[in-house]
PDB file of C-alpha atoms in Angstrom:
ATOM      1  CA  MET A 459      81.493  -9.284  33.099  1.00 93.00           C
ATOM      2  CA  LYS A 460      80.581  -7.055  35.366  1.00 97.00           C
ATOM      3  CA  VAL A 461      82.434  -6.784  39.132  1.00 97.00           C
ATOM      4  CA  ILE A 462      81.169  -5.808  42.144  1.00 98.00           C
ATOM      5  CA  VAL A 463      83.560  -5.090  44.990  1.00 98.00           C
ATOM      6  CA  GLU A 464      81.957  -4.740  48.435  1.00 98.00           C
ATOM      7  CA  LYS A 465      83.208  -3.733  51.782  1.00 98.00           C
ATOM      8  CA  ASN A 466      83.656  -7.640  53.396  1.00 98.00           C
ATOM      9  CA  TYR A 467      81.357 -11.157  52.829  1.00 98.00           C
ATOM     10  CA  GLU A 468      78.288  -9.964  55.083  1.00 98.00           C
ATOM     11  CA  GLU A 469      77.105  -7.031  51.853  1.00 98.00           C
ATOM     12  CA  LEU A 470      78.818  -9.629  49.411  1.00 98.00           C
ATOM     13  CA  SER A 471      75.909 -12.461  51.006  1.00 98.00           C
ATOM     14  CA  LYS A 472      72.859  -9.777  50.958  1.00 98.00           C
ATOM     15  CA  THR A 473      74.087  -8.183  47.700  1.00 98.00           C
ATOM     16  CA  ALA A 474      74.156 -11.337  46.437  1.00 98.00           C
ATOM     17  CA  ALA A 475      70.478 -13.165  47.636  1.00 98.00           C
ATOM     18  CA  ASN A 476      68.642  -9.328  46.638  1.00 98.00           C
ATOM     19  CA  ILE A 477      70.123 -10.249  42.986  1.00 98.00           C
ATOM     20  CA  ILE A 478      68.173 -13.494  43.494  1.00 98.00           C
ATOM     21  CA  LYS A 479      64.993 -12.207  45.024  1.00 98.00           C
ATOM     22  CA  ASP A 480      64.327  -9.883  42.177  1.00 98.00           C
ATOM     23  CA  GLU A 481      64.832 -12.624  39.350  1.00 98.00           C
ATOM     24  CA  ILE A 482      61.746 -14.415  41.744  1.00 98.00           C
ATOM     25  CA  ALA A 483      60.287 -11.470  41.567  1.00 98.00           C
ATOM     26  CA  LYS A 484      60.308 -10.693  37.603  1.00 98.00           C
ATOM     27  CA  LYS A 485      59.963 -14.860  37.875  1.00 98.00           C
ATOM     28  CA  PRO A 486      58.165 -16.182  40.329  1.00 98.00           C
ATOM     29  CA  ASN A 487      58.745 -19.777  38.768  1.00 98.00           C
ATOM     30  CA  LEU A 488      62.896 -18.836  38.457  1.00 98.00           C
ATOM     31  CA  VAL A 489      65.425 -21.773  37.307  1.00 98.00           C
ATOM     32  CA  LEU A 490      67.741 -21.726  39.899  1.00 98.00           C
ATOM     33  CA  GLY A 491      71.452 -23.032  40.058  1.00 98.00           C
ATOM     34  CA  LEU A 492      73.078 -23.114  43.521  1.00 98.00           C
ATOM     35  CA  ALA A 493      76.393 -23.834  44.980  1.00 98.00           C
ATOM     36  CA  THR A 494      77.519 -25.831  48.105  1.00 95.00           C
ATOM     37  CA  GLY A 495      80.965 -24.826  50.109  1.00 91.00           C
ATOM     38  CA  SER A 496      81.447 -22.427  52.792  1.00 93.00           C
ATOM     39  CA  THR A 497      80.887 -18.705  50.427  1.00 96.00           C
ATOM     40  CA  PRO A 498      76.996 -18.921  49.203  1.00 98.00           C
ATOM     41  CA  GLU A 499      76.207 -19.032  53.206  1.00 98.00           C
ATOM     42  CA  GLY A 500      75.600 -16.110  53.788  1.00 98.00           C
ATOM     43  CA  THR A 501      73.575 -15.862  51.148  1.00 98.00           C
ATOM     44  CA  TYR A 502      72.076 -18.861  52.514  1.00 98.00           C
ATOM     45  CA  ARG A 503      71.312 -16.983  55.384  1.00 98.00           C
ATOM     46  CA  GLU A 504      70.025 -13.477  53.785  1.00 98.00           C
ATOM     47  CA  LEU A 505      67.973 -15.430  51.108  1.00 98.00           C
ATOM     48  CA  ILE A 506      66.476 -17.045  54.237  1.00 98.00           C
ATOM     49  CA  ARG A 507      65.486 -13.286  56.273  1.00 98.00           C
ATOM     50  CA  LEU A 508      64.330 -12.354  53.222  1.00 98.00           C
ATOM     51  CA  HIS A 509      61.796 -15.427  53.402  1.00 98.00           C
ATOM     52  CA  LYS A 510      60.886 -14.773  56.865  1.00 98.00           C
ATOM     53  CA  GLU A 511      61.211 -11.580  56.668  1.00 98.00           C
ATOM     54  CA  GLU A 512      60.251  -9.736  53.891  1.00 97.00           C
ATOM     55  CA  GLY A 513      58.015 -12.247  52.448  1.00 97.00           C
ATOM     56  CA  LEU A 514      60.568 -14.513  49.869  1.00 98.00           C
ATOM     57  CA  ASP A 515      58.087 -17.290  47.924  1.00 98.00           C
ATOM     58  CA  PHE A 516      60.074 -19.960  46.586  1.00 98.00           C
ATOM     59  CA  SER A 517      57.300 -21.719  46.968  1.00 98.00           C
ATOM     60  CA  GLN A 518      57.341 -21.875  42.248  1.00 98.00           C
ATOM     61  CA  VAL A 519      61.218 -21.897  42.635  1.00 98.00           C
ATOM     62  CA  THR A 520      62.777 -24.963  40.909  1.00 98.00           C
ATOM     63  CA  THR A 521      66.220 -25.171  41.751  1.00 98.00           C
ATOM     64  CA  PHE A 522      69.511 -27.260  40.256  1.00 98.00           C
ATOM     65  CA  ASN A 523      72.672 -28.041  42.131  1.00 98.00           C
ATOM     66  CA  LEU A 524      76.378 -27.980  40.881  1.00 97.00           C
ATOM     67  CA  ASP A 525      77.271 -31.462  42.281  1.00 96.00           C
ATOM     68  CA  GLU A 526      77.427 -34.001  44.123  1.00 94.00           C
ATOM     69  CA  TYR A 527      80.276 -36.785  45.698  1.00 92.00           C
ATOM     70  CA  VAL A 528      80.846 -39.465  44.394  1.00 92.00           C
ATOM     71  CA  GLY A 529      79.610 -42.324  47.044  1.00 89.00           C
ATOM     72  CA  ILE A 530      77.615 -40.354  49.607  1.00 90.00           C
ATOM     73  CA  ASP A 531      74.372 -41.073  50.547  1.00 89.00           C
ATOM     74  CA  LYS A 532      71.935 -38.567  50.719  1.00 92.00           C
ATOM     75  CA  ASP A 533      72.130 -38.234  54.633  1.00 91.00           C
ATOM     76  CA  HIS A 534      75.444 -38.184  54.860  1.00 90.00           C
ATOM     77  CA  PRO A 535      76.376 -34.581  57.218  1.00 90.00           C
ATOM     78  CA  ASN A 536      79.357 -33.822  54.237  1.00 89.00           C
ATOM     79  CA  SER A 537      76.653 -34.250  51.324  1.00 92.00           C
ATOM     80  CA  TYR A 538      76.210 -31.861  49.432  1.00 94.00           C
ATOM     81  CA  HIS A 539      71.782 -33.460  49.958  1.00 96.00           C
ATOM     82  CA  TYR A 540      72.717 -32.726  53.783  1.00 96.00           C
ATOM     83  CA  TYR A 541      74.451 -29.347  53.469  1.00 96.00           C
ATOM     84  CA  MET A 542      71.402 -28.142  51.098  1.00 97.00           C
ATOM     85  CA  LYS A 543      69.046 -29.264  53.262  1.00 97.00           C
ATOM     86  CA  THR A 544      70.214 -27.942  56.474  1.00 97.00           C
ATOM     87  CA  THR A 545      71.497 -24.705  55.042  1.00 97.00           C
ATOM     88  CA  LEU A 546      68.303 -22.961  53.221  1.00 98.00           C
ATOM     89  CA  PHE A 547      65.869 -25.603  51.557  1.00 98.00           C
ATOM     90  CA  ASP A 548      64.474 -27.032  56.123  1.00 98.00           C
ATOM     91  CA  HIS A 549      64.446 -23.286  56.094  1.00 98.00           C
ATOM     92  CA  ILE A 550      62.305 -21.889  53.010  1.00 98.00           C
ATOM     93  CA  ASN A 551      58.966 -22.553  51.416  1.00 98.00           C
ATOM     94  CA  ILE A 552      60.602 -24.562  48.541  1.00 98.00           C
ATOM     95  CA  ASP A 553      58.362 -27.183  47.500  1.00 98.00           C
ATOM     96  CA  PRO A 554      61.255 -30.802  48.066  1.00 97.00           C
ATOM     97  CA  ASN A 555      60.171 -32.597  44.538  1.00 97.00           C
ATOM     98  CA  ASN A 556      61.444 -29.110  42.732  1.00 98.00           C
ATOM     99  CA  THR A 557      64.882 -29.012  44.031  1.00 98.00           C
ATOM    100  CA  PHE A 558      67.157 -31.493  42.203  1.00 98.00           C
ATOM    101  CA  ILE A 559      70.871 -32.431  43.682  1.00 97.00           C
ATOM    102  CA  PRO A 560      72.898 -34.848  41.595  1.00 96.00           C
ATOM    103  CA  ASP A 561      73.315 -37.747  43.049  1.00 95.00           C
ATOM    104  CA  GLY A 562      76.576 -39.880  43.525  1.00 90.00           C
ATOM    105  CA  LYS A 563      74.930 -43.167  43.705  1.00 92.00           C
ATOM    106  CA  VAL A 564      73.343 -43.950  40.850  1.00 92.00           C
ATOM    107  CA  GLU A 565      74.190 -46.591  39.500  1.00 90.00           C
ATOM    108  CA  ASN A 566      74.694 -45.949  36.013  1.00 92.00           C
ATOM    109  CA  PRO A 567      76.953 -42.132  36.541  1.00 88.00           C
ATOM    110  CA  GLU A 568      76.934 -41.580  32.679  1.00 89.00           C
ATOM    111  CA  LYS A 569      72.863 -42.549  31.623  1.00 94.00           C
ATOM    112  CA  TYR A 570      72.397 -40.139  35.042  1.00 95.00           C
ATOM    113  CA  CYS A 571      74.667 -37.891  33.327  1.00 96.00           C
ATOM    114  CA  LYS A 572      72.527 -37.157  30.461  1.00 96.00           C
ATOM    115  CA  GLU A 573      69.615 -37.562  32.287  1.00 97.00           C
ATOM    116  CA  TYR A 574      70.417 -34.566  34.397  1.00 97.00           C
ATOM    117  CA  ASP A 575      71.182 -32.309  31.397  1.00 97.00           C
ATOM    118  CA  ARG A 576      68.158 -33.414  30.003  1.00 97.00           C
ATOM    119  CA  LEU A 577      66.117 -32.297  33.327  1.00 97.00           C
ATOM    120  CA  ILE A 578      67.679 -28.697  33.316  1.00 97.00           C
ATOM    121  CA  GLU A 579      66.350 -28.911  30.223  1.00 97.00           C
ATOM    122  CA  GLU A 580      62.773 -30.041  30.180  1.00 97.00           C
ATOM    123  CA  LYS A 581      62.235 -27.334  32.752  1.00 97.00           C
ATOM    124  CA  GLY A 582      63.349 -24.649  30.751  1.00 97.00           C
ATOM    125  CA  GLY A 583      67.247 -23.689  30.947  1.00 97.00           C
ATOM    126  CA  ILE A 584      68.738 -22.848  34.600  1.00 98.00           C
ATOM    127  CA  ASP A 585      67.786 -18.741  34.589  1.00 98.00           C
ATOM    128  CA  LEU A 586      69.901 -17.868  37.309  1.00 98.00           C
ATOM    129  CA  GLN A 587      73.202 -19.694  38.117  1.00 98.00           C
ATOM    130  CA  VAL A 588      75.079 -19.480  41.607  1.00 98.00           C
ATOM    131  CA  LEU A 589      78.973 -20.028  41.403  1.00 98.00           C
ATOM    132  CA  GLY A 590      81.953 -20.164  43.517  1.00 97.00           C
ATOM    133  CA  ILE A 591      85.141 -20.576  42.847  1.00 97.00           C
ATOM    134  CA  GLY A 592      87.983 -22.750  43.868  1.00 94.00           C
ATOM    135  CA  GLU A 593      91.741 -21.668  44.706  1.00 93.00           C
ATOM    136  CA  ASN A 594      92.810 -22.956  41.772  1.00 93.00           C
ATOM    137  CA  GLY A 595      90.188 -21.717  39.633  1.00 95.00           C
ATOM    138  CA  HIS A 596      87.482 -24.310  39.818  1.00 95.00           C
ATOM    139  CA  ILE A 597      84.360 -24.046  38.954  1.00 97.00           C
ATOM    140  CA  ALA A 598      81.904 -26.958  40.192  1.00 95.00           C
ATOM    141  CA  PHE A 599      84.392 -29.683  39.812  1.00 92.00           C
ATOM    142  CA  ASN A 600      85.797 -28.888  36.566  1.00 94.00           C
ATOM    143  CA  GLU A 601      88.875 -28.926  37.587  1.00 92.00           C
ATOM    144  CA  PRO A 602      91.534 -26.785  35.529  1.00 93.00           C
ATOM    145  CA  ASP A 603      92.484 -29.654  33.161  1.00 92.00           C
ATOM    146  CA  GLU A 604      93.757 -30.665  29.385  1.00 93.00           C
ATOM    147  CA  ALA A 605      90.040 -30.997  28.479  1.00 92.00           C
ATOM    148  CA  LEU A 606      86.515 -30.065  29.832  1.00 93.00           C
ATOM    149  CA  ASN A 607      83.633 -31.304  29.674  1.00 94.00           C
ATOM    150  CA  VAL A 608      80.505 -29.892  28.284  1.00 96.00           C
ATOM    151  CA  GLY A 609      77.786 -31.429  30.220  1.00 97.00           C
ATOM    152  CA  THR A 610      77.203 -32.713  33.240  1.00 97.00           C
ATOM    153  CA  SER A 611      80.018 -36.049  34.354  1.00 95.00           C
ATOM    154  CA  VAL A 612      81.894 -37.577  36.600  1.00 93.00           C
ATOM    155  CA  VAL A 613      85.065 -36.320  37.510  1.00 90.00           C
ATOM    156  CA  ASN A 614      88.232 -36.263  39.859  1.00 87.00           C
ATOM    157  CA  LEU A 615      88.770 -34.007  42.078  1.00 86.00           C
ATOM    158  CA  THR A 616      92.622 -32.368  42.127  1.00 85.00           C
ATOM    159  CA  GLU A 617      94.497 -33.037  45.006  1.00 88.00           C
ATOM    160  CA  SER A 618      94.530 -29.020  45.747  1.00 82.00           C
ATOM    161  CA  THR A 619      90.687 -29.189  45.515  1.00 84.00           C
ATOM    162  CA  ILE A 620      90.508 -32.988  48.114  1.00 89.00           C
ATOM    163  CA  GLN A 621      92.752 -31.048  50.770  1.00 88.00           C
ATOM    164  CA  ALA A 622      90.040 -27.625  50.636  1.00 84.00           C
ATOM    165  CA  ASN A 623      87.744 -29.216  51.212  1.00 83.00           C
ATOM    166  CA  SER A 624      89.525 -32.042  54.345  1.00 87.00           C
ATOM    167  CA  ARG A 625      88.659 -28.753  57.011  1.00 84.00           C
ATOM    168  CA  PHE A 626      84.837 -31.047  56.442  1.00 83.00           C
ATOM    169  CA  PHE A 627      85.859 -34.176  57.006  1.00 88.00           C
ATOM    170  CA  ASP A 628      87.756 -35.772  60.231  1.00 85.00           C
ATOM    171  CA  SER A 629      90.513 -36.806  58.115  1.00 86.00           C
ATOM    172  CA  ILE A 630      91.752 -35.962  54.417  1.00 89.00           C
ATOM    173  CA  ASP A 631      91.670 -40.242  53.820  1.00 87.00           C
ATOM    174  CA  GLN A 632      87.217 -39.261  54.298  1.00 86.00           C
ATOM    175  CA  VAL A 633      87.466 -36.600  51.845  1.00 87.00           C
ATOM    176  CA  PRO A 634      86.049 -38.277  48.471  1.00 87.00           C
ATOM    177  CA  LYS A 635      87.767 -38.394  45.097  1.00 90.00           C
ATOM    178  CA  THR A 636      86.081 -38.391  42.403  1.00 90.00           C
ATOM    179  CA  ALA A 637      82.108 -36.427  41.888  1.00 90.00           C
ATOM    180  CA  ILE A 638      79.071 -36.203  39.554  1.00 95.00           C
ATOM    181  CA  THR A 639      79.583 -32.142  38.480  1.00 96.00           C
ATOM    182  CA  MET A 640      78.291 -30.455  35.580  1.00 96.00           C
ATOM    183  CA  GLY A 641      79.760 -29.415  32.969  1.00 95.00           C
ATOM    184  CA  ILE A 642      80.800 -26.087  31.427  1.00 96.00           C
ATOM    185  CA  GLY A 643      78.951 -26.633  28.601  1.00 96.00           C
ATOM    186  CA  SER A 644      75.899 -26.496  31.162  1.00 94.00           C
ATOM    187  CA  ILE A 645      76.664 -24.276  33.237  1.00 97.00           C
ATOM    188  CA  MET A 646      77.182 -21.868  30.483  1.00 98.00           C
ATOM    189  CA  LYS A 647      73.636 -22.408  29.010  1.00 98.00           C
ATOM    190  CA  ALA A 648      72.401 -20.553  31.868  1.00 98.00           C
ATOM    191  CA  LYS A 649      70.245 -17.709  30.923  1.00 98.00           C
ATOM    192  CA  LYS A 650      72.198 -15.247  33.693  1.00 98.00           C
ATOM    193  CA  ILE A 651      75.635 -15.971  35.976  1.00 98.00           C
ATOM    194  CA  ILE A 652      76.665 -14.882  39.735  1.00 98.00           C
ATOM    195  CA  LEU A 653      79.884 -15.568  40.764  1.00 98.00           C
ATOM    196  CA  LEU A 654      81.424 -14.800  44.092  1.00 98.00           C
ATOM    197  CA  ALA A 655      84.243 -14.324  46.456  1.00 98.00           C
ATOM    198  CA  ASN A 656      85.323 -13.756  49.190  1.00 98.00           C
ATOM    199  CA  GLY A 657      88.772 -13.334  51.574  1.00 97.00           C
ATOM    200  CA  LYS A 658      92.810 -13.667  50.425  1.00 96.00           C
ATOM    201  CA  LYS A 659      92.293 -17.413  50.181  1.00 95.00           C
ATOM    202  CA  LYS A 660      90.466 -16.429  47.087  1.00 97.00           C
ATOM    203  CA  ALA A 661      92.522 -13.110  46.280  1.00 97.00           C
ATOM    204  CA  ASN A 662      94.880 -14.199  43.981  1.00 96.00           C
ATOM    205  CA  VAL A 663      92.706 -16.843  41.435  1.00 97.00           C
ATOM    206  CA  ILE A 664      89.961 -13.752  40.993  1.00 97.00           C
ATOM    207  CA  LYS A 665      93.023 -11.222  40.053  1.00 96.00           C
ATOM    208  CA  GLU A 666      93.864 -13.744  37.723  1.00 95.00           C
ATOM    209  CA  LEU A 667      90.288 -14.607  36.477  1.00 96.00           C
ATOM    210  CA  LEU A 668      90.266 -10.701  36.292  1.00 95.00           C
ATOM    211  CA  LYS A 669      93.316 -10.213  34.045  1.00 94.00           C
ATOM    212  CA  GLN A 670      93.048 -12.873  31.938  1.00 87.00           C
ATOM    213  CA  ASP A 671      91.928 -12.326  27.841  1.00 88.00           C
ATOM    214  CA  LYS A 672      92.640 -16.277  26.887  1.00 93.00           C
ATOM    215  CA  ILE A 673      90.009 -19.483  27.763  1.00 95.00           C
ATOM    216  CA  THR A 674      92.455 -21.626  29.199  1.00 96.00           C
ATOM    217  CA  THR A 675      91.329 -25.381  30.188  1.00 95.00           C
ATOM    218  CA  LYS A 676      93.883 -24.398  32.956  1.00 95.00           C
ATOM    219  CA  LEU A 677      91.603 -21.463  34.734  1.00 96.00           C
ATOM    220  CA  PRO A 678      88.424 -23.181  34.082  1.00 96.00           C
ATOM    221  CA  ALA A 679      86.646 -20.000  35.023  1.00 97.00           C
ATOM    222  CA  SER A 680      88.130 -18.404  32.012  1.00 97.00           C
ATOM    223  CA  ILE A 681      84.967 -19.674  30.432  1.00 96.00           C
ATOM    224  CA  LEU A 682      82.836 -17.655  31.487  1.00 97.00           C
ATOM    225  CA  LEU A 683      84.756 -14.924  30.261  1.00 96.00           C
ATOM    226  CA  LEU A 684      82.673 -15.538  26.804  1.00 96.00           C
ATOM    227  CA  HIS A 685      79.548 -15.470  28.610  1.00 97.00           C
ATOM    228  CA  PRO A 686      77.032 -12.560  27.778  1.00 97.00           C
ATOM    229  CA  ASP A 687      75.537 -12.292  31.538  1.00 98.00           C
ATOM    230  CA  VAL A 688      78.047 -12.902  34.078  1.00 98.00           C
ATOM    231  CA  THR A 689      78.235 -11.021  38.010  1.00 98.00           C
ATOM    232  CA  VAL A 690      81.469 -11.226  39.518  1.00 98.00           C
ATOM    233  CA  ILE A 691      81.134 -10.622  43.158  1.00 98.00           C
ATOM    234  CA  VAL A 692      84.468 -10.209  45.390  1.00 98.00           C
ATOM    235  CA  ASP A 693      84.628  -8.260  49.302  1.00 98.00           C
ATOM    236  CA  GLU A 694      87.490  -6.359  49.270  1.00 97.00           C
ATOM    237  CA  GLU A 695      90.227  -9.052  50.335  1.00 97.00           C
ATOM    238  CA  ALA A 696      89.534 -11.591  47.985  1.00 97.00           C
ATOM    239  CA  TYR A 697      89.476  -8.490  45.348  1.00 96.00           C
ATOM    240  CA  ASN A 698      93.301  -6.711  46.763  1.00 91.00           C
ATOM    241  CA  GLY A 699      94.633  -9.616  47.999  1.00 74.00           C
TER     242      GLY A 699
END
């Protein structure tokens, strides 16, 4: 596990975007795994700048998102479909047919989740996966638990995650309690992973992750210690606390 410590969030975002840019340069039809939330927003802004000012070409890129809330329409302002569209996709030259985000309103979620994993395989697997990390150590919506799902599945969100996500909603009662998420196995199949974390709120979990010498389902991100190509990119606040 490689660790890059940047001075601030802006530098962290530039570093992450440049890694993505370099991977697209090596493989124009890159399969890119994407995360949502506040952490990757700066990275997406920098990717937009690279596209508009330096010609970064997304026309052959395929994307798969990690997760989506269950029960929320795609056009709901707090859906991850809406987030990706407004935060990144509307501003670059990506083909909408090459962007895949779990559908939180499917009638048969179990079948759908298997099909999502199968579609990733059909596209050749994820070349580069972008991850954030929750304050409780979750990656995607794989929450601390006695056991973790291998494949994409429907999961219950912990109270701490619901609380953390309530800042995006008018009230905590509106925050969905379940989500579709890529499983730990789906994430670990990515050829390369970058994990982003910034700010003092993430300092405890980053310290916990970086000192880990054991894999534990109580800290889902610890599974990344087994991956051959993970780069953790943090700002000084997240690294030093």
